[in-house]
mmCIF file of C-alpha atoms in Angstrom:
data_model
loop_
_atom_site.group_PDB
_atom_site.id
_atom_site.type_symbol
_atom_site.label_atom_id
_atom_site.label_comp_id
_atom_site.label_asym_id
_atom_site.label_seq_id
_atom_site.Cartn_x
_atom_site.Cartn_y
_atom_site.Cartn_z
ATOM 1 C CA UNK A 14 -0.146 0.150 0.211
ATOM 2 C CA UNK A 15 1.445 3.599 -0.823
ATOM 3 C CA UNK A 16 2.076 6.907 1.085
ATOM 4 C CA UNK A 17 -0.227 9.625 1.433
ATOM 5 C CA UNK A 18 0.767 12.538 -0.121
ATOM 6 C CA UNK A 19 2.295 14.985 1.101
ATOM 7 C CA UNK A 20 0.790 18.373 2.412
ATOM 8 C CA UNK A 21 0.986 21.988 4.227
ATOM 9 C CA UNK A 22 -2.642 23.079 5.355
ATOM 10 C CA UNK A 23 -2.555 26.688 6.767
ATOM 11 C CA UNK A 24 -3.329 30.314 5.914
ATOM 12 C CA UNK A 25 -1.269 31.826 3.681
ATOM 13 C CA UNK A 26 1.079 28.762 3.122
ATOM 14 C CA UNK A 27 1.464 29.021 -0.312
ATOM 15 C CA UNK A 28 3.203 32.707 0.145
ATOM 16 C CA UNK A 29 6.202 33.172 -1.034
ATOM 17 C CA UNK A 30 6.657 29.241 -2.160
ATOM 18 C CA UNK A 31 8.575 30.453 -5.842
ATOM 19 C CA UNK A 32 10.946 31.130 -4.114
ATOM 20 C CA UNK A 33 11.854 28.930 -1.879
ATOM 21 C CA UNK A 34 11.739 26.199 -4.660
ATOM 22 C CA UNK A 35 14.257 28.995 -7.148
ATOM 23 C CA UNK A 36 16.346 28.654 -4.043
ATOM 24 C CA UNK A 37 16.673 25.114 -4.370
ATOM 25 C CA UNK A 38 15.943 24.090 -7.724
ATOM 26 C CA UNK A 39 15.852 26.830 -9.750
ATOM 27 C CA UNK A 40 12.865 29.345 -11.215
ATOM 28 C CA UNK A 41 10.055 27.070 -11.294
ATOM 29 C CA UNK A 42 7.649 26.786 -14.551
ATOM 30 C CA UNK A 43 4.155 27.886 -13.408
ATOM 31 C CA UNK A 44 1.082 26.045 -14.835
ATOM 32 C CA UNK A 45 -2.090 28.038 -13.973
ATOM 33 C CA UNK A 46 -5.353 29.339 -14.953
ATOM 34 C CA UNK A 47 -5.942 32.793 -14.625
ATOM 35 C CA UNK A 48 -7.849 33.771 -11.302
ATOM 36 C CA UNK A 49 -5.778 31.292 -8.911
ATOM 37 C CA UNK A 50 -2.398 32.908 -10.739
ATOM 38 C CA UNK A 51 -4.357 36.315 -9.991
ATOM 39 C CA UNK A 52 -4.704 35.779 -6.316
ATOM 40 C CA UNK A 53 -0.896 34.094 -5.892
ATOM 41 C CA UNK A 54 1.291 36.064 -8.733
ATOM 42 C CA UNK A 55 2.396 39.017 -6.428
ATOM 43 C CA UNK A 56 3.178 36.831 -3.495
ATOM 44 C CA UNK A 57 4.825 33.927 -5.343
ATOM 45 C CA UNK A 58 8.051 35.304 -4.485
ATOM 46 C CA UNK A 59 10.060 35.215 -7.592
ATOM 47 C CA UNK A 60 9.713 35.348 -11.462
ATOM 48 C CA UNK A 61 8.694 31.994 -13.107
ATOM 49 C CA UNK A 62 10.631 31.185 -15.620
ATOM 50 C CA UNK A 63 7.161 30.788 -17.299
ATOM 51 C CA UNK A 64 3.951 31.084 -16.730
ATOM 52 C CA UNK A 65 1.537 28.683 -18.993
ATOM 53 C CA UNK A 66 -2.528 28.876 -18.773
ATOM 54 C CA UNK A 67 -3.550 25.723 -19.205
ATOM 55 C CA UNK A 68 -5.523 25.193 -22.329
ATOM 56 C CA UNK A 69 -6.388 21.900 -21.835
ATOM 57 C CA UNK A 70 -5.795 18.145 -21.519
ATOM 58 C CA UNK A 71 -5.594 16.874 -24.752
ATOM 59 C CA UNK A 72 -2.686 14.339 -25.693
ATOM 60 C CA UNK A 73 -0.974 16.519 -28.132
ATOM 61 C CA UNK A 74 -1.544 19.398 -26.070
ATOM 62 C CA UNK A 75 0.401 18.293 -23.079
ATOM 63 C CA UNK A 76 2.986 16.325 -24.816
ATOM 64 C CA UNK A 77 3.757 19.863 -26.639
ATOM 65 C CA UNK A 78 4.183 21.151 -23.225
ATOM 66 C CA UNK A 79 6.672 19.433 -22.356
ATOM 67 C CA UNK A 80 8.543 19.451 -25.067
ATOM 68 C CA UNK A 81 8.585 23.182 -25.210
ATOM 69 C CA UNK A 82 8.425 24.410 -21.990
ATOM 70 C CA UNK A 83 12.105 25.740 -20.386
ATOM 71 C CA UNK A 84 13.681 23.814 -17.751
ATOM 72 C CA UNK A 85 13.185 23.890 -14.360
ATOM 73 C CA UNK A 86 10.953 22.124 -11.933
ATOM 74 C CA UNK A 87 6.817 22.468 -11.743
ATOM 75 C CA UNK A 88 3.902 24.437 -9.869
ATOM 76 C CA UNK A 89 0.565 23.220 -10.806
ATOM 77 C CA UNK A 90 -1.985 26.244 -9.291
ATOM 78 C CA UNK A 91 -5.452 25.952 -9.901
ATOM 79 C CA UNK A 92 -8.350 23.237 -11.019
ATOM 80 C CA UNK A 93 -7.994 20.368 -11.658
ATOM 81 C CA UNK A 94 -6.735 20.833 -15.127
ATOM 82 C CA UNK A 95 -3.469 23.031 -14.161
ATOM 83 C CA UNK A 96 -2.684 19.712 -11.437
ATOM 84 C CA UNK A 97 -3.058 17.552 -14.376
ATOM 85 C CA UNK A 98 -1.018 19.543 -16.807
ATOM 86 C CA UNK A 99 1.503 20.489 -14.283
ATOM 87 C CA UNK A 100 1.649 16.026 -13.306
ATOM 88 C CA UNK A 101 1.983 15.389 -16.847
ATOM 89 C CA UNK A 102 4.806 17.670 -17.547
ATOM 90 C CA UNK A 103 6.938 16.493 -14.131
ATOM 91 C CA UNK A 104 6.077 12.901 -15.364
ATOM 92 C CA UNK A 105 7.371 12.987 -18.806
ATOM 93 C CA UNK A 106 9.589 15.799 -18.080
ATOM 94 C CA UNK A 107 11.214 14.011 -14.908
ATOM 95 C CA UNK A 108 10.688 17.676 -13.245
ATOM 96 C CA UNK A 109 9.957 17.743 -9.293
ATOM 97 C CA UNK A 110 6.524 18.734 -8.773
ATOM 98 C CA UNK A 111 4.636 21.439 -6.301
ATOM 99 C CA UNK A 112 0.908 21.853 -6.627
ATOM 100 C CA UNK A 113 -1.278 24.013 -5.094
ATOM 101 C CA UNK A 114 -4.913 23.156 -5.798
ATOM 102 C CA UNK A 115 -7.288 26.710 -5.484
ATOM 103 C CA UNK A 116 -10.278 24.507 -4.982
ATOM 104 C CA UNK A 117 -11.007 21.440 -3.648
ATOM 105 C CA UNK A 118 -13.018 20.749 -6.992
ATOM 106 C CA UNK A 119 -11.141 17.179 -8.076
ATOM 107 C CA UNK A 120 -9.162 15.235 -6.031
ATOM 108 C CA UNK A 121 -6.744 15.729 -8.784
ATOM 109 C CA UNK A 122 -3.623 17.234 -6.930
ATOM 110 C CA UNK A 123 -3.807 13.777 -4.473
ATOM 111 C CA UNK A 124 -4.106 11.523 -7.563
ATOM 112 C CA UNK A 125 -1.019 9.836 -9.707
ATOM 113 C CA UNK A 126 -2.186 9.810 -13.001
ATOM 114 C CA UNK A 127 -3.991 12.837 -15.512
ATOM 115 C CA UNK A 128 -6.705 12.705 -17.289
ATOM 116 C CA UNK A 129 -5.715 13.061 -20.920
ATOM 117 C CA UNK A 130 -8.010 13.740 -23.528
ATOM 118 C CA UNK A 131 -8.342 11.989 -26.880
ATOM 119 C CA UNK A 132 -10.609 10.708 -30.096
ATOM 120 C CA UNK A 133 -11.214 8.451 -27.710
ATOM 121 C CA UNK A 134 -12.705 10.232 -24.604
ATOM 122 C CA UNK A 135 -10.981 10.462 -21.276
ATOM 123 C CA UNK A 136 -8.007 7.667 -20.568
ATOM 124 C CA UNK A 137 -5.571 7.901 -17.292
ATOM 125 C CA UNK A 138 -1.648 7.969 -17.605
ATOM 126 C CA UNK A 139 0.987 8.932 -15.861
ATOM 127 C CA UNK A 140 2.290 8.207 -12.567
ATOM 128 C CA UNK A 141 3.167 11.688 -10.500
ATOM 129 C CA UNK A 142 4.214 12.257 -7.025
ATOM 130 C CA UNK A 143 4.788 15.812 -6.294
ATOM 131 C CA UNK A 144 7.520 17.135 -3.028
ATOM 132 C CA UNK A 145 4.728 18.976 -1.843
ATOM 133 C CA UNK A 146 0.524 19.815 -1.466
ATOM 134 C CA UNK A 147 0.223 23.545 -0.152
ATOM 135 C CA UNK A 148 -3.558 23.597 0.875
ATOM 136 C CA UNK A 149 -3.899 27.173 1.236
ATOM 137 C CA UNK A 150 -6.975 28.238 2.763
ATOM 138 C CA UNK A 151 -6.750 31.935 2.158
ATOM 139 C CA UNK A 152 -6.419 30.932 -1.210
ATOM 140 C CA UNK A 153 -9.253 28.478 -1.771
ATOM 141 C CA UNK A 154 -11.495 31.467 0.047
ATOM 142 C CA UNK A 155 -10.855 33.624 -2.582
ATOM 143 C CA UNK A 156 -12.517 31.850 -5.130
ATOM 144 C CA UNK A 157 -15.949 32.008 -5.320
ATOM 145 C CA UNK A 158 -19.077 30.117 -2.816
ATOM 146 C CA UNK A 159 -20.462 27.746 -4.826
ATOM 147 C CA UNK A 160 -17.090 26.309 -7.011
ATOM 148 C CA UNK A 161 -15.679 26.212 -3.354
ATOM 149 C CA UNK A 162 -18.616 24.137 -2.057
ATOM 150 C CA UNK A 163 -18.866 21.863 -5.579
ATOM 151 C CA UNK A 164 -15.550 20.443 -4.838
ATOM 152 C CA UNK A 165 -17.375 17.650 -2.888
ATOM 153 C CA UNK A 166 -18.303 16.476 -6.327
ATOM 154 C CA UNK A 167 -15.404 13.448 -6.030
ATOM 155 C CA UNK A 168 -15.490 12.795 -2.315
ATOM 156 C CA UNK A 169 -19.369 12.441 -2.894
ATOM 157 C CA UNK A 170 -19.466 9.913 -5.966
ATOM 158 C CA UNK A 171 -18.141 7.226 -4.255
ATOM 159 C CA UNK A 172 -22.136 7.042 -3.044
ATOM 160 C CA UNK A 173 -23.189 5.702 -6.288
ATOM 161 C CA UNK A 174 -19.687 4.243 -7.550
ATOM 162 C CA UNK A 175 -19.767 1.812 -5.054
ATOM 163 C CA UNK A 176 -23.138 0.931 -5.571
ATOM 164 C CA UNK A 177 -22.714 0.463 -9.862
ATOM 165 C CA UNK A 178 -18.891 -1.512 -8.397
ATOM 166 C CA UNK A 179 -21.532 -4.697 -7.062
ATOM 167 C CA UNK A 180 -23.592 -4.028 -9.186
ATOM 168 C CA UNK A 181 -21.359 -4.615 -11.847
ATOM 169 C CA UNK A 182 -19.346 -8.175 -9.739
ATOM 170 C CA UNK A 183 -22.961 -9.317 -9.304
ATOM 171 C CA UNK A 184 -22.806 -9.381 -12.665
ATOM 172 C CA UNK A 185 -19.620 -10.886 -13.475
ATOM 173 C CA UNK A 186 -17.693 -7.916 -14.197
ATOM 174 C CA UNK A 187 -14.411 -6.884 -13.072
ATOM 175 C CA UNK A 188 -12.294 -5.167 -11.057
ATOM 176 C CA UNK A 189 -13.056 -7.483 -8.897
ATOM 177 C CA UNK A 190 -14.958 -6.559 -5.200
ATOM 178 C CA UNK A 191 -12.915 -5.937 -2.238
ATOM 179 C CA UNK A 192 -14.447 -5.258 1.682
ATOM 180 C CA UNK A 193 -11.891 -2.460 2.718
ATOM 181 C CA UNK A 194 -12.268 -0.227 -0.226
ATOM 182 C CA UNK A 195 -16.685 -0.635 -0.139
ATOM 183 C CA UNK A 196 -16.610 -0.403 3.502
ATOM 184 C CA UNK A 197 -14.047 2.893 3.382
ATOM 185 C CA UNK A 198 -16.655 4.283 0.737
ATOM 186 C CA UNK A 199 -19.277 4.467 3.005
ATOM 187 C CA UNK A 200 -17.076 5.906 5.784
ATOM 188 C CA UNK A 201 -16.342 8.288 3.229
ATOM 189 C CA UNK A 202 -19.648 8.855 2.290
ATOM 190 C CA UNK A 203 -20.700 8.709 6.016
ATOM 191 C CA UNK A 204 -17.879 11.630 6.602
ATOM 192 C CA UNK A 205 -18.817 14.049 3.809
ATOM 193 C CA UNK A 206 -22.133 14.104 5.258
ATOM 194 C CA UNK A 207 -21.009 14.960 8.833
ATOM 195 C CA UNK A 208 -18.925 18.027 7.432
ATOM 196 C CA UNK A 209 -20.836 19.872 5.152
ATOM 197 C CA UNK A 210 -21.825 22.245 7.077
ATOM 198 C CA UNK A 211 -18.704 23.450 7.640
ATOM 199 C CA UNK A 212 -18.090 23.224 3.755
ATOM 200 C CA UNK A 213 -21.299 25.226 3.165
ATOM 201 C CA UNK A 214 -19.474 27.754 5.275
ATOM 202 C CA UNK A 215 -16.021 27.400 3.592
ATOM 203 C CA UNK A 216 -14.888 27.348 7.036
ATOM 204 C CA UNK A 217 -10.574 25.663 7.635
ATOM 205 C CA UNK A 218 -12.228 22.791 9.256
ATOM 206 C CA UNK A 219 -14.379 21.970 6.410
ATOM 207 C CA UNK A 220 -12.075 22.576 3.472
ATOM 208 C CA UNK A 221 -9.209 20.793 5.550
ATOM 209 C CA UNK A 222 -11.576 17.944 5.837
ATOM 210 C CA UNK A 223 -12.691 17.910 2.482
ATOM 211 C CA UNK A 224 -9.438 18.027 1.239
ATOM 212 C CA UNK A 225 -8.366 15.019 3.599
ATOM 213 C CA UNK A 226 -11.365 12.843 2.381
ATOM 214 C CA UNK A 227 -9.647 13.435 -1.455
ATOM 215 C CA UNK A 228 -6.503 12.940 0.030
ATOM 216 C CA UNK A 229 -7.592 9.579 1.012
ATOM 217 C CA UNK A 230 -9.512 8.388 -2.369
ATOM 218 C CA UNK A 231 -6.133 9.526 -4.467
ATOM 219 C CA UNK A 232 -4.294 6.832 -1.284
ATOM 220 C CA UNK A 233 -6.763 4.203 -2.800
ATOM 221 C CA UNK A 234 -7.039 4.647 -6.079
ATOM 222 C CA UNK A 235 -3.062 4.197 -5.931
ATOM 223 C CA UNK A 236 -3.689 1.358 -3.839
ATOM 224 C CA UNK A 237 -5.819 -0.397 -5.767
ATOM 225 C CA UNK A 238 -4.816 0.311 -9.238
ATOM 226 C CA UNK A 239 -8.823 1.795 -9.933
ATOM 227 C CA UNK A 240 -11.000 4.316 -9.054
ATOM 228 C CA UNK A 241 -14.120 1.533 -8.823
ATOM 229 C CA UNK A 242 -15.708 3.091 -5.845
ATOM 230 C CA UNK A 243 -15.411 6.090 -6.616
ATOM 231 C CA UNK A 244 -15.824 6.383 -10.748
ATOM 232 C CA UNK A 245 -19.078 4.536 -11.434
ATOM 233 C CA UNK A 246 -22.208 5.862 -14.029
ATOM 234 C CA UNK A 247 -22.920 9.471 -11.785
ATOM 235 C CA UNK A 248 -18.991 10.195 -13.850
ATOM 236 C CA UNK A 249 -19.997 8.205 -16.905
ATOM 237 C CA UNK A 250 -23.456 10.799 -16.872
ATOM 238 C CA UNK A 251 -21.208 13.841 -16.892
ATOM 239 C CA UNK A 252 -18.629 12.266 -19.867
ATOM 240 C CA UNK A 253 -21.429 11.792 -21.648
ATOM 241 C CA UNK A 254 -23.642 15.378 -20.552
ATOM 242 C CA UNK A 255 -20.208 16.584 -22.458
ATOM 243 C CA UNK A 256 -19.896 14.705 -25.753
ATOM 244 C CA UNK A 257 -23.964 15.308 -26.150
ATOM 245 C CA UNK A 258 -24.179 18.701 -25.414
ATOM 246 C CA UNK A 259 -21.005 20.042 -26.341
ATOM 247 C CA UNK A 260 -20.196 22.044 -23.370
ATOM 248 C CA UNK A 261 -19.812 21.518 -20.002
ATOM 249 C CA UNK A 262 -20.010 22.818 -16.261
ATOM 250 C CA UNK A 263 -17.720 22.252 -12.773
ATOM 251 C CA UNK A 264 -16.381 18.774 -12.751
ATOM 252 C CA UNK A 265 -17.842 18.938 -8.737
ATOM 253 C CA UNK A 266 -21.470 20.463 -9.593
ATOM 254 C CA UNK A 267 -21.685 18.223 -12.891
ATOM 255 C CA UNK A 268 -21.162 14.903 -11.032
ATOM 256 C CA UNK A 269 -22.957 15.715 -8.334
ATOM 257 C CA UNK A 270 -25.988 16.287 -10.667
ATOM 258 C CA UNK A 271 -24.479 12.869 -11.520
ATOM 259 C CA UNK A 272 -25.106 11.288 -8.595
ATOM 260 C CA UNK A 273 -28.820 13.190 -7.598
ATOM 261 C CA UNK A 274 -30.099 11.122 -11.072
ATOM 262 C CA UNK A 275 -28.349 8.448 -10.752
ATOM 263 C CA UNK A 276 -29.071 7.446 -6.922
ATOM 264 C CA UNK A 277 -32.404 7.896 -7.782
ATOM 265 C CA UNK A 278 -32.422 5.458 -10.702
ATOM 266 C CA UNK A 279 -30.618 3.262 -8.409
ATOM 267 C CA UNK A 280 -33.121 3.164 -5.879
ATOM 268 C CA UNK A 281 -29.413 4.217 -3.459
ATOM 269 C CA UNK A 282 -30.900 6.184 -1.084
ATOM 270 C CA UNK A 283 -31.345 9.262 -2.740
ATOM 271 C CA UNK A 284 -33.538 11.606 -0.054
ATOM 272 C CA UNK A 285 -29.511 10.861 1.915
ATOM 273 C CA UNK A 286 -27.641 12.055 -1.330
ATOM 274 C CA UNK A 287 -30.086 15.139 -1.800
ATOM 275 C CA UNK A 288 -30.011 15.754 2.437
ATOM 276 C CA UNK A 289 -25.759 15.505 1.144
ATOM 277 C CA UNK A 290 -25.775 18.471 -1.669
ATOM 278 C CA UNK A 291 -27.938 20.848 0.259
ATOM 279 C CA UNK A 292 -26.317 20.651 3.932
ATOM 280 C CA UNK A 293 -23.518 21.191 2.226
ATOM 281 C CA UNK A 294 -25.345 24.368 -0.370
ATOM 282 C CA UNK A 295 -23.956 22.453 -3.644
ATOM 283 C CA UNK A 296 -25.906 23.799 -6.802
ATOM 284 C CA UNK A 297 -27.403 21.298 -8.127
ATOM 285 C CA UNK A 298 -30.969 22.078 -9.919
ATOM 286 C CA UNK A 299 -30.581 22.680 -13.198
ATOM 287 C CA UNK A 300 -31.866 26.453 -12.810
ATOM 288 C CA UNK A 301 -28.852 26.582 -10.889
ATOM 289 C CA UNK A 302 -26.762 25.147 -13.089
ATOM 290 C CA UNK A 303 -27.725 26.941 -16.371
ATOM 291 C CA UNK A 304 -28.856 23.699 -17.689
ATOM 292 C CA UNK A 305 -32.345 22.496 -19.305
ATOM 293 C CA UNK A 306 -34.396 19.448 -18.740
ATOM 294 C CA UNK A 307 -33.600 18.590 -22.859
ATOM 295 C CA UNK A 308 -29.645 18.237 -22.268
ATOM 296 C CA UNK A 309 -30.634 16.144 -19.298
ATOM 297 C CA UNK A 310 -33.234 14.126 -21.345
ATOM 298 C CA UNK A 311 -30.603 13.260 -24.086
ATOM 299 C CA UNK A 312 -28.050 12.418 -22.064
ATOM 300 C CA UNK A 313 -29.931 9.794 -20.458
ATOM 301 C CA UNK A 314 -31.090 8.721 -23.280
ATOM 302 C CA UNK A 315 -27.757 8.530 -25.002
ATOM 303 C CA UNK A 316 -25.781 6.970 -21.579
ATOM 304 C CA UNK A 317 -26.280 3.422 -22.384
ATOM 305 C CA UNK A 318 -25.249 3.373 -26.092
ATOM 306 C CA UNK A 319 -22.212 6.070 -24.982
ATOM 307 C CA UNK A 320 -20.648 4.008 -21.885
ATOM 308 C CA UNK A 321 -20.412 0.542 -24.192
ATOM 309 C CA UNK A 322 -19.331 2.780 -27.130
ATOM 310 C CA UNK A 323 -16.533 4.167 -24.305
ATOM 311 C CA UNK A 324 -15.738 0.907 -22.930
ATOM 312 C CA UNK A 325 -16.873 2.733 -19.005
ATOM 313 C CA UNK A 326 -17.185 -0.163 -16.801
ATOM 314 C CA UNK A 327 -20.379 -2.097 -16.394
ATOM 315 C CA UNK A 328 -22.902 0.153 -14.019
ATOM 316 C CA UNK A 329 -26.585 0.270 -13.987
ATOM 317 C CA UNK A 330 -26.035 3.020 -17.430
ATOM 318 C CA UNK A 331 -24.923 0.386 -19.422
ATOM 319 C CA UNK A 332 -28.882 -1.625 -18.777
ATOM 320 C CA UNK A 333 -30.630 1.690 -18.159
ATOM 321 C CA UNK A 334 -33.998 1.497 -20.038
ATOM 322 C CA UNK A 335 -34.896 5.504 -20.415
ATOM 323 C CA UNK A 336 -38.886 5.487 -20.566
ATOM 324 C CA UNK A 337 -41.197 7.393 -19.207
ATOM 325 C CA UNK A 338 -41.143 6.074 -15.873
ATOM 326 C CA UNK A 339 -37.468 6.668 -15.618
ATOM 327 C CA UNK A 340 -37.528 9.941 -16.468
ATOM 328 C CA UNK A 341 -39.940 10.843 -14.137
ATOM 329 C CA UNK A 342 -37.893 8.992 -11.359
ATOM 330 C CA UNK A 343 -34.946 12.156 -12.539
ATOM 331 C CA UNK A 344 -37.340 14.494 -12.892
ATOM 332 C CA UNK A 345 -38.742 13.733 -9.472
ATOM 333 C CA UNK A 346 -35.156 13.553 -7.622
ATOM 334 C CA UNK A 347 -34.295 17.188 -9.196
ATOM 335 C CA UNK A 348 -37.681 18.912 -8.870
ATOM 336 C CA UNK A 349 -37.961 20.019 -12.020
#
């Protein structure tokens, strides 16, 4: 079993990071996004060797970064895209890596693999281990409140993913069932329910405890060699939504929407799932998210074909028959 990633928590812990890295390893290359870099640039402590606003996670783009960036250590500052791009450059360029997440939006800062996009969809590759992950409470609270609260997404997804895993194993599909991983999924969701009010208020405790759940999930992904306990039909709904509708919304909010929809179709404690997003203050209604019923229905109708074509792990999505009853269940789950 692997170790948990090194992490430093606190207010202002990312200030001066650039100067510290430059003293030991040379001026760093920063892979980031506009808002978090605007917040941290003045206090970074040194002039970076390069600053790149990450444009995506397509393999060709990531390989171009590895090829074209100046030498030096790598710092990822921002959300999941910045984390994953920095991890890719670190792994393929053999450079030391530091990560500074600006949102608890995904567990990318605590996972080894990178969610690479290509013509056939999302694929996981690389094996990244940062020197340190700096979780700066001040930096995280500078983000809009709904983005921080939406950071529950890749923890909340354990609720439906664990159910899908059991459903798949009962029908002869891999990966093999593991009692400990499955029990941990239940414990993680229960802990999320407990700390949800702290997340809603964006307290230091709420941010730290949410990131600790992300950290644990990252370790479990490495230990088991898969993310079956936290990635299931709710993620596949999100991927299909992007494919069918040609746009996306924040990953954590879209994933949370997927949990509400798929837990209702699973018959898997949908009221409990609804209570978690309500207690955490996560935007989850289509009106809040700026999406339409037509987009949701189109996604659901395409979902069975999509998961088979993309060869996603077996889940309830494979056997979903979308008729008026199923649509009514989803409408009720979303208060549509």
